[in-house]
PDB file of C-alpha atoms and ligand atoms in Angstrom:
ATOM      1  CA  MET A  21     131.578  86.940 102.270  1.00  0.00           C
ATOM      2  CA  ILE A  22     131.480  85.448  98.751  1.00  0.00           C
ATOM      3  CA  THR A  23     127.672  85.037  98.965  1.00  0.00           C
ATOM      4  CA  LYS A  24     127.319  88.685  99.964  1.00  0.00           C
ATOM      5  CA  LEU A  25     129.407  89.762  96.996  1.00  0.00           C
ATOM      6  CA  ILE A  26     127.448  87.546  94.595  1.00  0.00           C
ATOM      7  CA  ASN A  27     124.163  88.945  95.931  1.00  0.00           C
ATOM      8  CA  ARG A  28     125.398  92.506  95.499  1.00  0.00           C
ATOM      9  CA  ILE A  29     126.429  91.837  91.895  1.00  0.00           C
ATOM     10  CA  LYS A  30     123.103  90.088  91.298  1.00  0.00           C
ATOM     11  CA  ARG A  31     121.167  93.120  92.608  1.00  0.00           C
ATOM     12  CA  LYS A  32     123.136  95.537  90.419  1.00  0.00           C
ATOM     13  CA  TRP A  33     122.730  93.270  87.399  1.00  0.00           C
ATOM     14  CA  THR A  34     119.003  92.991  88.041  1.00  0.00           C
ATOM     15  CA  LYS A  35     118.557  96.750  88.357  1.00  0.00           C
ATOM     16  CA  PHE A  36     120.553  97.403  85.221  1.00  0.00           C
ATOM     17  CA  LEU A  37     119.064  94.770  82.929  1.00  0.00           C
ATOM     18  CA  LEU A  38     115.558  94.177  84.184  1.00  0.00           C
ATOM     19  CA  GLN A  39     112.823  96.773  83.921  1.00  0.00           C
ATOM     20  CA  PRO A  40     110.330  96.554  86.812  1.00  0.00           C
ATOM     21  CA  ILE A  41     107.156  94.514  87.068  1.00  0.00           C
ATOM     22  CA  ARG A  42     104.878  96.287  89.555  1.00  0.00           C
ATOM     23  CA  VAL A  43     102.076  94.252  91.060  1.00  0.00           C
ATOM     24  CA  PHE A  44      99.229  96.247  92.611  1.00  0.00           C
ATOM     25  CA  CYS A  45      96.462  95.282  94.993  1.00  0.00           C
ATOM     26  CA  PHE A  46      93.240  97.100  95.795  1.00  0.00           C
ATOM     27  CA  HIS A  47      89.892  96.201  97.393  1.00  0.00           C
ATOM     28  CA  HIS A  48      86.803  98.438  97.191  1.00  0.00           C
ATOM     29  CA  VAL A  49      86.424 100.785  94.234  1.00  0.00           C
ATOM     30  CA  SER A  50      83.588 103.297  94.403  1.00  0.00           C
ATOM     31  CA  GLU A  51      82.660 106.960  94.058  1.00  0.00           C
ATOM     32  CA  THR A  52      82.198 107.442  97.779  1.00  0.00           C
ATOM     33  CA  TYR A  53      83.509 105.882 100.956  1.00  0.00           C
ATOM     34  CA  HIS A  54      81.082 103.870 103.091  1.00  0.00           C
ATOM     35  CA  PRO A  55      82.444 103.651 106.654  1.00  0.00           C
ATOM     36  CA  LEU A  56      80.370 100.630 107.645  1.00  0.00           C
ATOM     37  CA  THR A  57      81.312  98.294 104.839  1.00  0.00           C
ATOM     38  CA  MET A  58      84.784  99.609 104.010  1.00  0.00           C
ATOM     39  CA  TRP A  59      88.046 100.206 105.790  1.00  0.00           C
ATOM     40  CA  GLU A  60      89.924 103.314 104.744  1.00  0.00           C
ATOM     41  CA  CYS A  61      92.989 101.355 103.671  1.00  0.00           C
ATOM     42  CA  ASP A  62      90.701  99.161 101.539  1.00  0.00           C
ATOM     43  CA  TRP A  63      88.974 101.901  99.583  1.00  0.00           C
ATOM     44  CA  THR A  64      89.954 103.571  96.308  1.00  0.00           C
ATOM     45  CA  GLN A  65      87.907 106.246  94.606  1.00  0.00           C
ATOM     46  CA  THR A  66      86.968 105.108  91.098  1.00  0.00           C
ATOM     47  CA  GLU A  67      88.171 108.151  89.119  1.00  0.00           C
ATOM     48  CA  LEU A  68      91.418 108.335  91.064  1.00  0.00           C
ATOM     49  CA  LEU A  69      92.177 104.692  90.343  1.00  0.00           C
ATOM     50  CA  LYS A  70      91.392 105.159  86.646  1.00  0.00           C
ATOM     51  CA  ARG A  71      93.660 108.231  86.502  1.00  0.00           C
ATOM     52  CA  ASN A  72      96.497 106.299  88.095  1.00  0.00           C
ATOM     53  CA  ILE A  73      96.136 103.372  85.722  1.00  0.00           C
ATOM     54  CA  GLN A  74      96.223 105.881  82.867  1.00  0.00           C
ATOM     55  CA  ASN A  75      99.304 107.448  84.438  1.00  0.00           C
ATOM     56  CA  LEU A  76     101.116 104.131  84.520  1.00  0.00           C
ATOM     57  CA  LYS A  77     100.327 103.660  80.828  1.00  0.00           C
ATOM     58  CA  GLU A  78     101.712 107.128  80.073  1.00  0.00           C
ATOM     59  CA  GLN A  79     104.854 106.195  82.002  1.00  0.00           C
ATOM     60  CA  GLY A  80     105.310 103.301  79.570  1.00  0.00           C
ATOM     61  CA  TYR A  81     103.902 100.424  81.621  1.00  0.00           C
ATOM     62  CA  THR A  82     102.136  97.588  79.803  1.00  0.00           C
ATOM     63  CA  PHE A  83      99.481  95.734  81.801  1.00  0.00           C
ATOM     64  CA  ILE A  84      99.871  91.966  81.822  1.00  0.00           C
ATOM     65  CA  SER A  85      98.268  89.094  83.711  1.00  0.00           C
ATOM     66  CA  LEU A  86      99.614  87.745  86.987  1.00  0.00           C
ATOM     67  CA  SER A  87     100.508  84.428  85.307  1.00  0.00           C
ATOM     68  CA  ASP A  88     102.507  86.207  82.593  1.00  0.00           C
ATOM     69  CA  ALA A  89     104.237  88.304  85.243  1.00  0.00           C
ATOM     70  CA  GLN A  90     105.235  85.162  87.127  1.00  0.00           C
ATOM     71  CA  LYS A  91     106.736  83.640  83.975  1.00  0.00           C
ATOM     72  CA  LYS A  92     108.696  86.818  83.343  1.00  0.00           C
ATOM     73  CA  LEU A  93     109.886  87.060  86.945  1.00  0.00           C
ATOM     74  CA  LYS A  94     111.101  83.466  86.799  1.00  0.00           C
ATOM     75  CA  HIS A  95     112.693  83.373  83.364  1.00  0.00           C
ATOM     76  CA  ASP A  96     113.670  86.855  82.146  1.00  0.00           C
ATOM     77  CA  TRP A  97     117.366  87.569  81.978  1.00  0.00           C
ATOM     78  CA  PHE A  98     116.734  90.835  80.184  1.00  0.00           C
ATOM     79  CA  ARG A  99     113.593  92.933  80.305  1.00  0.00           C
ATOM     80  CA  HIS A 100     113.387  96.109  78.273  1.00  0.00           C
ATOM     81  CA  GLU A 101     109.715  96.840  78.817  1.00  0.00           C
ATOM     82  CA  LYS A 102     108.054  97.959  82.044  1.00  0.00           C
ATOM     83  CA  TYR A 103     105.065  95.900  83.180  1.00  0.00           C
ATOM     84  CA  ALA A 104     102.243  96.313  85.673  1.00  0.00           C
ATOM     85  CA  VAL A 105      99.768  93.797  87.079  1.00  0.00           C
ATOM     86  CA  LEU A 106      96.407  94.455  88.740  1.00  0.00           C
ATOM     87  CA  THR A 107      94.936  92.286  91.478  1.00  0.00           C
ATOM     88  CA  ALA A 108      91.984  92.862  93.794  1.00  0.00           C
ATOM     89  CA  ASP A 109      91.256  91.060  97.047  1.00  0.00           C
ATOM     90  CA  ASP A 110      88.049  89.911  98.761  1.00  0.00           C
ATOM     91  CA  GLY A 111      85.709  89.965  95.735  1.00  0.00           C
ATOM     92  CA  PHE A 112      83.724  93.044  96.713  1.00  0.00           C
ATOM     93  CA  LYS A 113      80.674  94.054  94.687  1.00  0.00           C
ATOM     94  CA  SER A 114      82.148  97.521  94.186  1.00  0.00           C
ATOM     95  CA  LEU A 115      84.662  95.990  91.770  1.00  0.00           C
ATOM     96  CA  LEU A 116      81.856  96.177  89.216  1.00  0.00           C
ATOM     97  CA  ASN A 117      82.674  99.916  89.132  1.00  0.00           C
ATOM     98  CA  ILE A 118      86.045  99.221  87.551  1.00  0.00           C
ATOM     99  CA  LEU A 119      85.912  95.790  85.849  1.00  0.00           C
ATOM    100  CA  PRO A 120      84.016  96.863  82.664  1.00  0.00           C
ATOM    101  CA  TRP A 121      86.371  99.857  82.276  1.00  0.00           C
ATOM    102  CA  LEU A 122      89.398  97.543  82.524  1.00  0.00           C
ATOM    103  CA  LYS A 123      87.854  95.091  80.076  1.00  0.00           C
ATOM    104  CA  GLU A 124      87.282  97.852  77.504  1.00  0.00           C
ATOM    105  CA  ARG A 125      90.980  98.692  77.743  1.00  0.00           C
ATOM    106  CA  ASN A 126      92.101  95.081  77.545  1.00  0.00           C
ATOM    107  CA  ILE A 127      93.664  95.200  81.011  1.00  0.00           C
ATOM    108  CA  PRO A 128      93.795  91.841  82.819  1.00  0.00           C
ATOM    109  CA  ILE A 129      93.067  91.491  86.515  1.00  0.00           C
ATOM    110  CA  THR A 130      93.165  88.665  89.068  1.00  0.00           C
ATOM    111  CA  LEU A 131      90.554  88.561  91.828  1.00  0.00           C
ATOM    112  CA  PHE A 132      91.532  86.805  95.069  1.00  0.00           C
ATOM    113  CA  VAL A 133      88.232  85.684  96.548  1.00  0.00           C
ATOM    114  CA  ASN A 134      86.579  83.801  99.404  1.00  0.00           C
ATOM    115  CA  PRO A 135      83.887  81.501  97.927  1.00  0.00           C
ATOM    116  CA  LYS A 136      81.933  81.459 101.204  1.00  0.00           C
ATOM    117  CA  TYR A 137      80.733  85.063 100.839  1.00  0.00           C
ATOM    118  CA  ILE A 138      80.176  84.771  97.091  1.00  0.00           C
ATOM    119  CA  MET A 139      78.226  81.515  97.191  1.00  0.00           C
ATOM    120  CA  GLU A 140      76.515  81.769 100.573  1.00  0.00           C
ATOM    121  CA  ASP A 141      74.435  84.500 102.172  1.00  0.00           C
ATOM    122  CA  ARG A 142      77.281  85.364 104.569  1.00  0.00           C
ATOM    123  CA  ILE A 143      79.480  88.341 105.459  1.00  0.00           C
ATOM    124  CA  GLY A 144      83.078  88.282 106.734  1.00  0.00           C
ATOM    125  CA  GLU A 145      83.324  88.171 110.538  1.00  0.00           C
ATOM    126  CA  ASN A 146      84.946  91.598 111.081  1.00  0.00           C
ATOM    127  CA  MET A 147      82.445  93.377 108.887  1.00  0.00           C
ATOM    128  CA  GLN A 148      79.509  91.479 110.371  1.00  0.00           C
ATOM    129  CA  ASN A 149      80.629  92.537 113.878  1.00  0.00           C
ATOM    130  CA  ARG A 150      80.840  96.135 112.799  1.00  0.00           C
ATOM    131  CA  LEU A 151      77.366  96.002 111.243  1.00  0.00           C
ATOM    132  CA  ASP A 152      75.934  94.318 114.355  1.00  0.00           C
ATOM    133  CA  GLN A 153      77.424  96.975 116.604  1.00  0.00           C
ATOM    134  CA  SER A 154      75.789  99.745 114.631  1.00  0.00           C
ATOM    135  CA  LYS A 155      72.584  97.701 114.326  1.00  0.00           C
ATOM    136  CA  THR A 156      72.683  98.026 110.561  1.00  0.00           C
ATOM    137  CA  LYS A 157      71.461  95.337 108.217  1.00  0.00           C
ATOM    138  CA  VAL A 158      73.286  94.971 104.930  1.00  0.00           C
ATOM    139  CA  SER A 159      72.844  91.884 102.793  1.00  0.00           C
ATOM    140  CA  SER A 160      75.729  89.795 101.560  1.00  0.00           C
ATOM    141  CA  ASP A 161      74.924  90.531  97.927  1.00  0.00           C
ATOM    142  CA  GLU A 162      75.258  94.278  98.503  1.00  0.00           C
ATOM    143  CA  ILE A 163      78.836  93.714  99.660  1.00  0.00           C
ATOM    144  CA  TYR A 164      80.185  90.803  97.623  1.00  0.00           C
ATOM    145  CA  LEU A 165      80.161  89.713  94.016  1.00  0.00           C
ATOM    146  CA  LYS A 166      77.795  86.802  93.549  1.00  0.00           C
ATOM    147  CA  MET A 167      77.958  83.882  91.121  1.00  0.00           C
ATOM    148  CA  ASN A 168      75.603  85.648  88.677  1.00  0.00           C
ATOM    149  CA  ASP A 169      77.983  88.667  88.611  1.00  0.00           C
ATOM    150  CA  ILE A 170      80.895  86.341  87.952  1.00  0.00           C
ATOM    151  CA  GLU A 171      79.046  84.537  85.184  1.00  0.00           C
ATOM    152  CA  SER A 172      77.986  87.817  83.553  1.00  0.00           C
ATOM    153  CA  MET A 173      81.499  89.286  83.517  1.00  0.00           C
ATOM    154  CA  HIS A 174      83.012  86.127  82.052  1.00  0.00           C
ATOM    155  CA  SER A 175      86.193  87.124  80.223  1.00  0.00           C
ATOM    156  CA  PRO A 176      89.649  85.584  79.777  1.00  0.00           C
ATOM    157  CA  LEU A 177      90.990  88.899  81.124  1.00  0.00           C
ATOM    158  CA  ILE A 178      89.457  88.222  84.544  1.00  0.00           C
ATOM    159  CA  THR A 179      91.078  85.387  86.459  1.00  0.00           C
ATOM    160  CA  PHE A 180      90.268  84.115  89.939  1.00  0.00           C
ATOM    161  CA  ALA A 181      92.628  82.909  92.633  1.00  0.00           C
ATOM    162  CA  TYR A 182      92.482  81.657  96.203  1.00  0.00           C
ATOM    163  CA  HIS A 183      92.106  83.692  99.400  1.00  0.00           C
ATOM    164  CA  GLY A 184      90.764  80.882 101.645  1.00  0.00           C
ATOM    165  CA  TYR A 185      87.208  79.524 101.692  1.00  0.00           C
ATOM    166  CA  GLU A 186      86.506  82.154 104.327  1.00  0.00           C
ATOM    167  CA  HIS A 187      88.606  85.175 105.262  1.00  0.00           C
ATOM    168  CA  MET A 188      90.566  83.879 108.269  1.00  0.00           C
ATOM    169  CA  ASP A 189      93.532  85.500 109.943  1.00  0.00           C
ATOM    170  CA  GLU A 190      96.419  83.067 109.464  1.00  0.00           C
ATOM    171  CA  TRP A 191      98.181  84.359 112.550  1.00  0.00           C
ATOM    172  CA  LYS A 192      95.222  83.200 114.642  1.00  0.00           C
ATOM    173  CA  ILE A 193      94.569  79.738 113.228  1.00  0.00           C
ATOM    174  CA  ASP A 194      96.492  76.475 113.436  1.00  0.00           C
ATOM    175  CA  GLU A 195      97.797  74.403 110.543  1.00  0.00           C
ATOM    176  CA  ARG A 196      94.812  72.044 110.570  1.00  0.00           C
ATOM    177  CA  VAL A 197      92.304  74.898 110.172  1.00  0.00           C
ATOM    178  CA  PHE A 198      94.479  76.612 107.570  1.00  0.00           C
ATOM    179  CA  THR A 199      94.659  73.402 105.503  1.00  0.00           C
ATOM    180  CA  GLN A 200      90.930  72.790 105.823  1.00  0.00           C
ATOM    181  CA  ASN A 201      90.092  76.348 104.764  1.00  0.00           C
ATOM    182  CA  LEU A 202      92.490  76.097 101.818  1.00  0.00           C
ATOM    183  CA  THR A 203      91.278  72.666 100.655  1.00  0.00           C
ATOM    184  CA  GLN A 204      87.629  73.719 100.716  1.00  0.00           C
ATOM    185  CA  CYS A 205      88.541  76.869  98.790  1.00  0.00           C
ATOM    186  CA  ILE A 206      90.431  74.930  96.101  1.00  0.00           C
ATOM    187  CA  GLU A 207      87.706  72.285  95.696  1.00  0.00           C
ATOM    188  CA  THR A 208      84.901  74.842  95.460  1.00  0.00           C
ATOM    189  CA  MET A 209      86.659  77.192  93.088  1.00  0.00           C
ATOM    190  CA  GLN A 210      87.917  74.456  90.775  1.00  0.00           C
ATOM    191  CA  ARG A 211      84.371  73.125  90.563  1.00  0.00           C
ATOM    192  CA  ASP A 212      82.386  76.375  90.234  1.00  0.00           C
ATOM    193  CA  PHE A 213      84.589  79.295  89.168  1.00  0.00           C
ATOM    194  CA  PRO A 214      85.886  80.161  85.688  1.00  0.00           C
ATOM    195  CA  ASN A 215      89.556  80.897  84.910  1.00  0.00           C
ATOM    196  CA  VAL A 216      91.088  79.817  88.216  1.00  0.00           C
ATOM    197  CA  ILE A 217      94.854  80.259  88.428  1.00  0.00           C
ATOM    198  CA  PRO A 218      97.203  78.672  91.021  1.00  0.00           C
ATOM    199  CA  PHE A 219      97.952  81.634  93.310  1.00  0.00           C
ATOM    200  CA  TYR A 220      97.040  82.185  96.954  1.00  0.00           C
ATOM    201  CA  ALA A 221      96.932  85.650  98.562  1.00  0.00           C
ATOM    202  CA  HIS A 222      97.568  85.694 102.295  1.00  0.00           C
ATOM    203  CA  THR A 223      94.706  87.338 104.171  1.00  0.00           C
ATOM    204  CA  TYR A 224      95.515  90.654 105.919  1.00  0.00           C
ATOM    205  CA  GLY A 225      99.005  90.162 104.433  1.00  0.00           C
ATOM    206  CA  HIS A 226      99.670  87.884 107.423  1.00  0.00           C
ATOM    207  CA  ALA A 227     101.951  85.104 106.309  1.00  0.00           C
ATOM    208  CA  LYS A 228     103.569  82.131 107.976  1.00  0.00           C
ATOM    209  CA  ARG A 229     106.473  80.296 106.402  1.00  0.00           C
ATOM    210  CA  GLU A 230     105.043  76.883 107.480  1.00  0.00           C
ATOM    211  CA  TYR A 231     101.851  77.655 105.617  1.00  0.00           C
ATOM    212  CA  ASP A 232     103.772  78.581 102.493  1.00  0.00           C
ATOM    213  CA  VAL A 233     105.166  75.033 102.495  1.00  0.00           C
ATOM    214  CA  ILE A 234     101.560  73.772 102.345  1.00  0.00           C
ATOM    215  CA  LEU A 235     100.861  76.164  99.452  1.00  0.00           C
ATOM    216  CA  TYR A 236     103.941  75.019  97.514  1.00  0.00           C
ATOM    217  CA  LYS A 237     102.877  71.366  97.983  1.00  0.00           C
ATOM    218  CA  GLN A 238      99.534  72.265  96.369  1.00  0.00           C
ATOM    219  CA  GLY A 239     101.395  73.895  93.462  1.00  0.00           C
ATOM    220  CA  LEU A 240     100.315  77.398  94.524  1.00  0.00           C
ATOM    221  CA  THR A 241     102.350  80.591  94.484  1.00  0.00           C
ATOM    222  CA  PRO A 242     101.975  82.674  97.655  1.00  0.00           C
ATOM    223  CA  VAL A 243     101.130  86.326  97.090  1.00  0.00           C
ATOM    224  CA  TYR A 244     101.666  89.025  99.720  1.00  0.00           C
ATOM    225  CA  VAL A 245     101.034  92.668 100.293  1.00  0.00           C
ATOM    226  CA  SER A 246     104.327  94.462 100.839  1.00  0.00           C
ATOM    227  CA  GLY A 247     105.068  95.726 104.297  1.00  0.00           C
ATOM    228  CA  ASN A 248     103.400  92.758 105.943  1.00  0.00           C
ATOM    229  CA  CYS A 249     105.790  90.131 104.685  1.00  0.00           C
ATOM    230  CA  ASN A 250     108.918  90.067 106.789  1.00  0.00           C
ATOM    231  CA  TYR A 251     110.887  87.491 104.864  1.00  0.00           C
ATOM    232  CA  LYS A 252     112.082  87.113 101.322  1.00  0.00           C
ATOM    233  CA  ASP A 253     111.351  84.051  99.282  1.00  0.00           C
ATOM    234  CA  ALA A 254     112.275  83.571  95.649  1.00  0.00           C
ATOM    235  CA  LEU A 255     108.901  82.059  94.805  1.00  0.00           C
ATOM    236  CA  HIS A 256     106.502  84.596  96.231  1.00  0.00           C
ATOM    237  CA  ILE A 257     104.985  87.652  94.566  1.00  0.00           C
ATOM    238  CA  ASP A 258     104.921  90.889  96.509  1.00  0.00           C
ATOM    239  CA  ARG A 259     102.229  93.500  95.859  1.00  0.00           C
ATOM    240  CA  GLU A 260     101.917  97.247  96.414  1.00  0.00           C
ATOM    241  CA  LEU A 261      98.688  98.075  98.204  1.00  0.00           C
ATOM    242  CA  ILE A 262      96.868 100.973  96.566  1.00  0.00           C
ATOM    243  CA  SER A 263      94.216 102.852  98.462  1.00  0.00           C
ATOM    244  CA  ASN A 264      92.819 106.345  98.081  1.00  0.00           C
ATOM    245  CA  GLU A 265      95.195 107.624 100.717  1.00  0.00           C
ATOM    246  CA  ILE A 266      98.242 106.286  98.878  1.00  0.00           C
ATOM    247  CA  LEU A 267      97.053 107.458  95.471  1.00  0.00           C
ATOM    248  CA  LEU A 268      96.426 110.977  96.761  1.00  0.00           C
ATOM    249  CA  LYS A 269      99.960 111.140  98.146  1.00  0.00           C
ATOM    250  CA  LYS A 270     101.735 109.923  95.045  1.00  0.00           C
ATOM    251  CA  SER A 271     101.041 109.398  91.419  1.00  0.00           C
ATOM    252  CA  LEU A 272     101.865 105.837  90.464  1.00  0.00           C
TER     253      LEU A 272
HETATM  254 ZN1  LIG B   3      91.597  89.892 102.062  1.00  0.00          ZN
END
């Protein structure tokens, strides 16, 4: 009873005194949609995304980094300014269509990546299956950013974070495989990637509480995509997925 009351007061207090921090997630950004290498919910048209980022600015949002957002979420008692954070998952090559534009505008972004597809000549299993079925050959470097792309876009505004060494579905793997995939990801990225920050984005938004314990032990903050996370945890960061479909329906 008392806890319920405290929580209600807390929620009202939060709404009244703290302006929002909105954390967004997108995947592919390109002029046109390519049905073989993209999923509809993963695609955002370049101009539409730019317009929406501009819109957020006009609505008074300031873009900050994920690390700064985390500090604010943890420590702010009062927040008068509205903030927004950009993140992109899977490290697709098409991000090159938006990264220079963001850099010019001083907008930070965090990329959650799988080193396997960036460093090796490999393609994620689901996409590879789809390509095989249609008997189409697409090379890994047409789909994913490669180390030379990462080196050439070197900027403190672009940070990298973990998404597993390869893109595995956490609901289908056991703890041993999860840990192995995470450890290999951390070791590789700490050795070879610039600006790595301690966050882990759950693949497909599929999260398991037991795996979050492993992440916390490694000093990582779990990051979700809203709608797929069915529990609340004070330490996680929830993201709004933005795709073309969503952006056409509403202006952010
Ligand atoms: Zn992903």
